[in-house]
mmCIF file of C-alpha atoms in Angstrom:
data_model
loop_
_atom_site.group_PDB
_atom_site.id
_atom_site.type_symbol
_atom_site.label_atom_id
_atom_site.label_comp_id
_atom_site.label_asym_id
_atom_site.label_seq_id
_atom_site.Cartn_x
_atom_site.Cartn_y
_atom_site.Cartn_z
ATOM 1 C CA UNK A 25 70.642 136.866 130.614
ATOM 2 C CA UNK A 26 66.782 137.348 130.203
ATOM 3 C CA UNK A 27 64.615 137.808 133.113
ATOM 4 C CA UNK A 28 62.332 134.882 134.056
ATOM 5 C CA UNK A 29 58.651 135.346 133.458
ATOM 6 C CA UNK A 30 57.958 135.318 137.065
ATOM 7 C CA UNK A 31 60.388 138.256 137.618
ATOM 8 C CA UNK A 32 58.715 140.506 134.906
ATOM 9 C CA UNK A 33 56.290 143.293 135.848
ATOM 10 C CA UNK A 34 52.899 143.167 134.295
ATOM 11 C CA UNK A 35 53.783 145.997 131.892
ATOM 12 C CA UNK A 36 57.037 143.993 130.806
ATOM 13 C CA UNK A 37 54.885 140.809 130.257
ATOM 14 C CA UNK A 38 52.377 142.891 128.092
ATOM 15 C CA UNK A 39 55.370 144.375 126.030
ATOM 16 C CA UNK A 40 56.601 140.668 125.467
ATOM 17 C CA UNK A 41 53.081 139.434 124.716
ATOM 18 C CA UNK A 42 51.166 142.057 122.848
ATOM 19 C CA UNK A 43 47.687 141.544 121.560
ATOM 20 C CA UNK A 44 48.178 140.446 117.893
ATOM 21 C CA UNK A 45 45.005 139.193 116.050
ATOM 22 C CA UNK A 46 45.661 136.755 113.247
ATOM 23 C CA UNK A 47 43.296 135.228 110.738
ATOM 24 C CA UNK A 48 41.358 132.139 111.845
ATOM 25 C CA UNK A 49 43.393 128.861 111.495
ATOM 26 C CA UNK A 50 41.961 125.314 111.332
ATOM 27 C CA UNK A 51 44.815 124.012 113.431
ATOM 28 C CA UNK A 52 43.507 125.634 116.450
ATOM 29 C CA UNK A 53 40.741 122.983 116.716
ATOM 30 C CA UNK A 54 43.233 120.286 116.120
ATOM 31 C CA UNK A 55 45.551 121.763 118.752
ATOM 32 C CA UNK A 56 42.600 121.888 121.250
ATOM 33 C CA UNK A 57 41.730 118.351 120.624
ATOM 34 C CA UNK A 58 45.207 117.084 121.096
ATOM 35 C CA UNK A 59 45.705 119.095 124.333
ATOM 36 C CA UNK A 60 42.435 118.141 125.554
ATOM 37 C CA UNK A 61 43.297 114.423 125.075
ATOM 38 C CA UNK A 62 46.498 114.998 127.147
ATOM 39 C CA UNK A 63 44.690 116.844 129.753
ATOM 40 C CA UNK A 64 42.061 114.092 130.314
ATOM 41 C CA UNK A 65 44.753 111.692 131.587
ATOM 42 C CA UNK A 66 45.045 113.907 134.608
ATOM 43 C CA UNK A 67 41.474 114.905 135.112
ATOM 44 C CA UNK A 68 38.577 113.185 136.906
ATOM 45 C CA UNK A 69 36.495 110.870 134.716
ATOM 46 C CA UNK A 70 33.550 113.096 134.871
ATOM 47 C CA UNK A 71 35.178 116.219 133.721
ATOM 48 C CA UNK A 72 33.726 118.249 130.915
ATOM 49 C CA UNK A 73 36.291 119.792 128.369
ATOM 50 C CA UNK A 74 35.484 122.495 125.929
ATOM 51 C CA UNK A 75 37.250 124.689 123.258
ATOM 52 C CA UNK A 76 36.332 128.298 123.968
ATOM 53 C CA UNK A 77 37.441 131.905 123.120
ATOM 54 C CA UNK A 78 37.869 133.242 119.868
ATOM 55 C CA UNK A 79 39.890 130.259 118.449
ATOM 56 C CA UNK A 80 36.662 128.325 118.857
ATOM 57 C CA UNK A 81 34.637 130.780 116.680
ATOM 58 C CA UNK A 82 34.928 130.032 112.959
ATOM 59 C CA UNK A 83 36.226 132.614 110.594
ATOM 60 C CA UNK A 84 37.091 135.416 112.851
ATOM 61 C CA UNK A 85 40.496 136.821 113.831
ATOM 62 C CA UNK A 86 41.913 135.819 117.204
ATOM 63 C CA UNK A 87 44.939 135.819 119.391
ATOM 64 C CA UNK A 88 46.723 132.653 118.575
ATOM 65 C CA UNK A 89 46.024 131.314 121.981
ATOM 66 C CA UNK A 90 43.719 128.270 122.341
ATOM 67 C CA UNK A 91 41.368 128.588 125.479
ATOM 68 C CA UNK A 92 40.105 125.462 126.987
ATOM 69 C CA UNK A 93 37.396 125.382 129.617
ATOM 70 C CA UNK A 94 37.391 122.233 132.121
ATOM 71 C CA UNK A 95 34.288 122.005 134.155
ATOM 72 C CA UNK A 96 34.573 119.765 137.217
ATOM 73 C CA UNK A 97 32.020 118.403 139.754
ATOM 74 C CA UNK A 98 31.738 120.254 142.974
ATOM 75 C CA UNK A 99 33.507 117.265 144.770
ATOM 76 C CA UNK A 100 36.691 117.919 142.988
ATOM 77 C CA UNK A 101 39.434 120.397 144.539
ATOM 78 C CA UNK A 102 40.238 122.959 141.809
ATOM 79 C CA UNK A 103 43.635 123.730 143.339
ATOM 80 C CA UNK A 104 44.655 120.201 143.621
ATOM 81 C CA UNK A 105 43.894 119.478 139.966
ATOM 82 C CA UNK A 106 45.605 122.783 138.747
ATOM 83 C CA UNK A 107 48.847 121.801 140.668
ATOM 84 C CA UNK A 108 48.595 118.309 139.098
ATOM 85 C CA UNK A 109 48.361 119.863 135.650
ATOM 86 C CA UNK A 110 51.129 122.199 136.419
ATOM 87 C CA UNK A 111 53.417 119.233 137.479
ATOM 88 C CA UNK A 112 52.200 116.760 134.735
ATOM 89 C CA UNK A 113 51.535 119.097 131.782
ATOM 90 C CA UNK A 114 53.603 122.157 132.107
ATOM 91 C CA UNK A 115 51.020 124.752 132.856
ATOM 92 C CA UNK A 116 51.600 127.684 135.010
ATOM 93 C CA UNK A 117 48.945 128.735 137.524
ATOM 94 C CA UNK A 118 48.203 132.379 136.720
ATOM 95 C CA UNK A 119 45.227 133.267 138.847
ATOM 96 C CA UNK A 120 43.172 131.601 141.641
ATOM 97 C CA UNK A 121 39.801 132.801 142.777
ATOM 98 C CA UNK A 122 37.007 130.893 144.941
ATOM 99 C CA UNK A 123 35.440 129.854 141.614
ATOM 100 C CA UNK A 124 37.999 129.662 139.046
ATOM 101 C CA UNK A 125 41.701 128.893 138.342
ATOM 102 C CA UNK A 126 43.372 129.952 135.067
ATOM 103 C CA UNK A 127 46.587 128.478 133.957
ATOM 104 C CA UNK A 128 48.733 129.052 130.922
ATOM 105 C CA UNK A 129 51.102 127.063 128.807
ATOM 106 C CA UNK A 130 53.454 128.113 125.941
ATOM 107 C CA UNK A 131 54.764 131.465 127.153
ATOM 108 C CA UNK A 132 58.491 131.821 127.190
ATOM 109 C CA UNK A 133 61.089 134.479 128.011
ATOM 110 C CA UNK A 134 61.407 135.023 124.356
ATOM 111 C CA UNK A 135 57.741 135.324 123.591
ATOM 112 C CA UNK A 136 55.107 132.880 122.587
ATOM 113 C CA UNK A 137 55.893 129.145 121.935
ATOM 114 C CA UNK A 138 54.563 127.492 118.711
ATOM 115 C CA UNK A 139 51.431 126.316 120.773
ATOM 116 C CA UNK A 140 49.874 128.437 123.427
ATOM 117 C CA UNK A 141 47.087 127.552 125.705
ATOM 118 C CA UNK A 142 45.017 129.135 128.301
ATOM 119 C CA UNK A 143 43.333 126.726 130.657
ATOM 120 C CA UNK A 144 40.151 127.735 132.845
ATOM 121 C CA UNK A 145 39.257 125.105 135.649
ATOM 122 C CA UNK A 146 35.884 125.670 137.261
ATOM 123 C CA UNK A 147 33.071 123.711 138.885
ATOM 124 C CA UNK A 148 30.136 122.846 136.631
ATOM 125 C CA UNK A 149 28.311 126.498 136.828
ATOM 126 C CA UNK A 150 26.877 127.024 133.540
ATOM 127 C CA UNK A 151 29.228 127.111 130.585
ATOM 128 C CA UNK A 152 28.690 130.766 129.654
ATOM 129 C CA UNK A 153 31.626 130.661 127.360
ATOM 130 C CA UNK A 154 30.493 127.607 125.538
ATOM 131 C CA UNK A 155 27.188 129.308 124.867
ATOM 132 C CA UNK A 156 28.787 132.405 123.571
ATOM 133 C CA UNK A 157 30.924 130.488 121.076
ATOM 134 C CA UNK A 158 28.129 128.442 119.896
ATOM 135 C CA UNK A 159 25.974 131.518 119.235
ATOM 136 C CA UNK A 160 28.679 133.299 117.368
ATOM 137 C CA UNK A 161 29.165 130.104 115.173
ATOM 138 C CA UNK A 162 25.648 129.963 114.608
ATOM 139 C CA UNK A 163 25.263 133.700 113.751
ATOM 140 C CA UNK A 164 28.223 134.659 111.560
ATOM 141 C CA UNK A 165 26.996 138.200 111.128
ATOM 142 C CA UNK A 166 27.343 138.639 115.018
ATOM 143 C CA UNK A 167 30.793 136.956 114.901
ATOM 144 C CA UNK A 168 31.818 139.583 112.353
ATOM 145 C CA UNK A 169 30.675 142.269 114.765
ATOM 146 C CA UNK A 170 32.649 140.787 117.359
ATOM 147 C CA UNK A 171 35.736 140.462 115.189
ATOM 148 C CA UNK A 172 35.430 144.187 114.283
ATOM 149 C CA UNK A 173 35.154 145.071 117.979
ATOM 150 C CA UNK A 174 38.249 143.034 118.689
ATOM 151 C CA UNK A 175 40.266 144.646 115.842
ATOM 152 C CA UNK A 176 39.471 148.092 117.340
ATOM 153 C CA UNK A 177 40.341 147.119 120.740
ATOM 154 C CA UNK A 178 43.513 145.352 119.924
ATOM 155 C CA UNK A 179 44.731 148.708 118.172
ATOM 156 C CA UNK A 180 43.839 150.730 121.102
ATOM 157 C CA UNK A 181 45.030 148.223 123.766
ATOM 158 C CA UNK A 182 47.749 146.370 122.117
ATOM 159 C CA UNK A 183 49.859 146.400 125.412
ATOM 160 C CA UNK A 184 46.951 146.364 128.063
ATOM 161 C CA UNK A 185 45.380 142.819 128.085
ATOM 162 C CA UNK A 186 43.177 143.680 131.086
ATOM 163 C CA UNK A 187 41.808 146.803 129.310
ATOM 164 C CA UNK A 188 41.365 144.871 126.067
ATOM 165 C CA UNK A 189 39.345 142.059 127.814
ATOM 166 C CA UNK A 190 37.324 144.397 130.013
ATOM 167 C CA UNK A 191 36.330 146.450 126.984
ATOM 168 C CA UNK A 192 34.721 143.329 125.209
ATOM 169 C CA UNK A 193 32.647 142.434 128.463
ATOM 170 C CA UNK A 194 29.487 144.122 127.443
ATOM 171 C CA UNK A 195 29.236 142.667 124.046
ATOM 172 C CA UNK A 196 30.105 139.141 125.360
ATOM 173 C CA UNK A 197 27.646 139.302 128.310
ATOM 174 C CA UNK A 198 24.989 140.531 125.943
ATOM 175 C CA UNK A 199 25.233 137.712 123.509
ATOM 176 C CA UNK A 200 25.954 135.135 126.183
ATOM 177 C CA UNK A 201 22.731 136.067 127.837
ATOM 178 C CA UNK A 202 20.831 135.884 124.360
ATOM 179 C CA UNK A 203 22.564 132.397 123.635
ATOM 180 C CA UNK A 204 21.474 130.994 126.900
ATOM 181 C CA UNK A 205 17.892 131.928 126.316
ATOM 182 C CA UNK A 206 17.891 130.478 122.749
ATOM 183 C CA UNK A 207 19.896 127.314 123.394
ATOM 184 C CA UNK A 208 18.424 126.307 126.651
#
């Protein structure tokens, strides 16, 4: 009998879910829209929902995982909403900080499901990820630079998601700051 995900070490999880980049797929936007529609049934009315991450950037390779950002008014309790989404929508709470809760859906003991989502809940604090995606979609040559960085890092850190994510930070922060100045 296979181990449950909750019983696996981080290293075992990284082996089961390595970083594999695939060509951009139009279905990712459709999957995001469909999942967002389902999520909105369980979110406060004034929630803002965005498709973020590499699957939201046109024509670049990405992990086939759709990232969704949900921003909520300060009056909303993030943990209560995360627990509701866990119960009603099948998400698993992965990390909780003072400012953000991350949830996942589509991970199984046998690897990825057909549709995989990362959901990020936070109060309305600036939409940095939204600006980054908008900037790369507006500047395809910068998006290609990002893709090349991701390809290099995916080869180097195939089984270390934390190192992969960390190594992209300087690029992401640089262009997010530029995007905020340009689009605000």
